[in-house]
Amino acid sequence: MTNIDVFSKDLSALHTPLVLAVTKKDDELQVPTFPALLDFARAAGMTGKLGEVNRVPSPHDFSADFVVFAGVGSPNTPADVLQNFREAAGNVTRSITSEELAFSFPTKNREEVLATLEGALLGAYRFAKYQSNPAKTLQTLYFPSGDALTETEYSQLQATIKAVTRVRDLVNTSPLELYPDSMAQAFKKASKNLPVSFEKWDYHDLKDQGFGGLVAVGKGSKRKPCLVKLTYAPEGAKAHVALVGKGITFDSGGYSLKPSSSMLTMKSDMTGAATMGAVCLAAAEMRLPVTVTAWLCLAENLVSGNASRVDDVITMRSGKTVEITNTDAEGRLVLADGLTMATAQHPDLVIDMATLTGAQRIAFGTRIAGVMGCQKDRIRDASVKVGEPAWTAPLPDYLLEHLHSDVADIANSSSKREAGMLVAGIFLKQFVGDTPWAHIDIAGPGFNTGSAWGYTPKGGTGYGVRTLLEVIAEMGR
């Protein structure tokens, strides 16, 4: 982990590369913390626009190896300031290769300091597991502030970064190496030194105990499905949150086979489960006063003589029968079994997360998650607070007609193209009963196939970790 040194010193005397924020207020360019360097910023071509990063030689009266100007835009609201500082800091650490950086941003309160540090640490992420000559990574981050971080602030910030990093690493890992059992073992190992219990249902358990969804999706692979339950249950917990994650470690589509080009990112189809597991571990590290159970529904959706067929009818853990009309609508099947287990414990809130539908990307694009269910506003509000864009969508009951089956209680997909994200949500709704519930579709923001931006890298993004931790923390206040 990157060492954070928050201090009150003269930055101009540091040899460490110095990062300065450049703002634009009333059409006037400013370098708030070092006004004397305004001409240097102008000469570097800075306009103050969010996203700009320019590295220049250090002025002769500075000891820094070099100076980096970072545009932070013209934020108008406190929330905008926090997010712009996060993104600007992330732009720097993502694009500048240095083992040490010193930041001087015009922060006015603790929230702004923490947002800047968070952005810088998230932007510094590198996935170099398979690279022979990896680039240098940020080791120490200096930040001037009148007061040092409290022990709680420091530990919670580091736990958050660790959780996001865990998700990104798992998502970016080759599916040759990451499969249901290896992912389960990774979380078993990670939970050992924390107050988190680990429980696993293997393939035989799933068959014997009626987990029809998990069995149907995963039985075509030699690497069989499993279900993992992580439990963090602090004494005197103020609430209980259950997290259910889709964990398809590779999705070929099954017999409803995807085109080859559509399989290229399907190692990321386990992002929901990775997120829920990482959040549970982080909640334990932070000692949040809320019980958290994470249900990781892990399977590999492949084609073989043992794979599920279209027209198969399966019986879910809940006892409901499902006609499989599309083997590529598999995520909702494993989630349904997980939701049945989660709701049986009568938690105060159930949240499921999945890279579930291409329709989510069509509706909201690649940076905004779709949130459904009776608790959607709670999720949306938390996402706004931490800077992870999400928007709400309805689940009108009439859409259940799209999942009509002549032979079973319900079909797993619709032959109609419209409202695909909502229809998937309606399917899941049939397995939660009256339990307070939210469904988060992260098909777009969970994996970045485009260019990196702000503190968001290409590949696994770790989207949703900070939102869920905010929801859990709020329930413990």
mmCIF file of C-alpha atoms in Angstrom, residues 175 217 246 248-254 256-259 262-270 299-302 327-331 355-356:
data_model
loop_
_atom_site.group_PDB
_atom_site.id
_atom_site.type_symbol
_atom_site.label_atom_id
_atom_site.label_comp_id
_atom_site.label_asym_id
_atom_site.label_seq_id
_atom_site.Cartn_x
_atom_site.Cartn_y
_atom_site.Cartn_z
ATOM 1 C CA PRO A 175 -9.875 -16.690 -16.413
ATOM 2 C CA VAL A 217 -25.288 -22.450 -15.059
ATOM 3 C CA LYS A 246 -22.967 -12.486 -9.545
ATOM 4 C CA ILE A 248 -19.509 -15.815 -13.466
ATOM 5 C CA THR A 249 -15.752 -16.233 -13.800
ATOM 6 C CA PHE A 250 -16.111 -16.622 -17.562
ATOM 7 C CA ASP A 251 -19.261 -16.353 -19.648
ATOM 8 C CA SER A 252 -19.330 -17.982 -23.081
ATOM 9 C CA GLY A 253 -23.100 -17.660 -23.202
ATOM 10 C CA GLY A 254 -23.531 -21.421 -23.012
ATOM 11 C CA SER A 256 -26.869 -19.434 -26.568
ATOM 12 C CA LEU A 257 -23.282 -18.802 -27.603
ATOM 13 C CA LYS A 258 -21.864 -15.288 -27.657
ATOM 14 C CA PRO A 259 -19.960 -14.074 -30.738
ATOM 15 C CA SER A 262 -18.423 -10.397 -27.226
ATOM 16 C CA MET A 263 -16.444 -12.881 -25.126
ATOM 17 C CA LEU A 264 -13.334 -10.697 -24.965
ATOM 18 C CA THR A 265 -14.223 -9.085 -21.633
ATOM 19 C CA MET A 266 -16.197 -11.936 -20.108
ATOM 20 C CA LYS A 267 -13.542 -12.554 -17.466
ATOM 21 C CA SER A 268 -15.228 -9.536 -15.848
ATOM 22 C CA ASP A 269 -18.589 -11.239 -15.357
ATOM 23 C CA MET A 270 -17.631 -12.016 -11.763
ATOM 24 C CA ALA A 299 -19.867 -20.413 -11.712
ATOM 25 C CA GLU A 300 -18.280 -20.700 -15.141
ATOM 26 C CA ASN A 301 -20.779 -20.678 -18.036
ATOM 27 C CA LEU A 302 -19.300 -22.969 -20.698
ATOM 28 C CA THR A 327 -28.529 -19.840 -21.517
ATOM 29 C CA ASP A 328 -26.813 -16.450 -21.799
ATOM 30 C CA ALA A 329 -29.272 -15.011 -19.272
ATOM 31 C CA GLU A 330 -27.401 -16.948 -16.621
ATOM 32 C CA GLY A 331 -26.512 -14.245 -14.115
ATOM 33 C CA THR A 355 -22.711 -7.147 -14.672
ATOM 34 C CA LEU A 356 -26.141 -8.277 -15.775
#
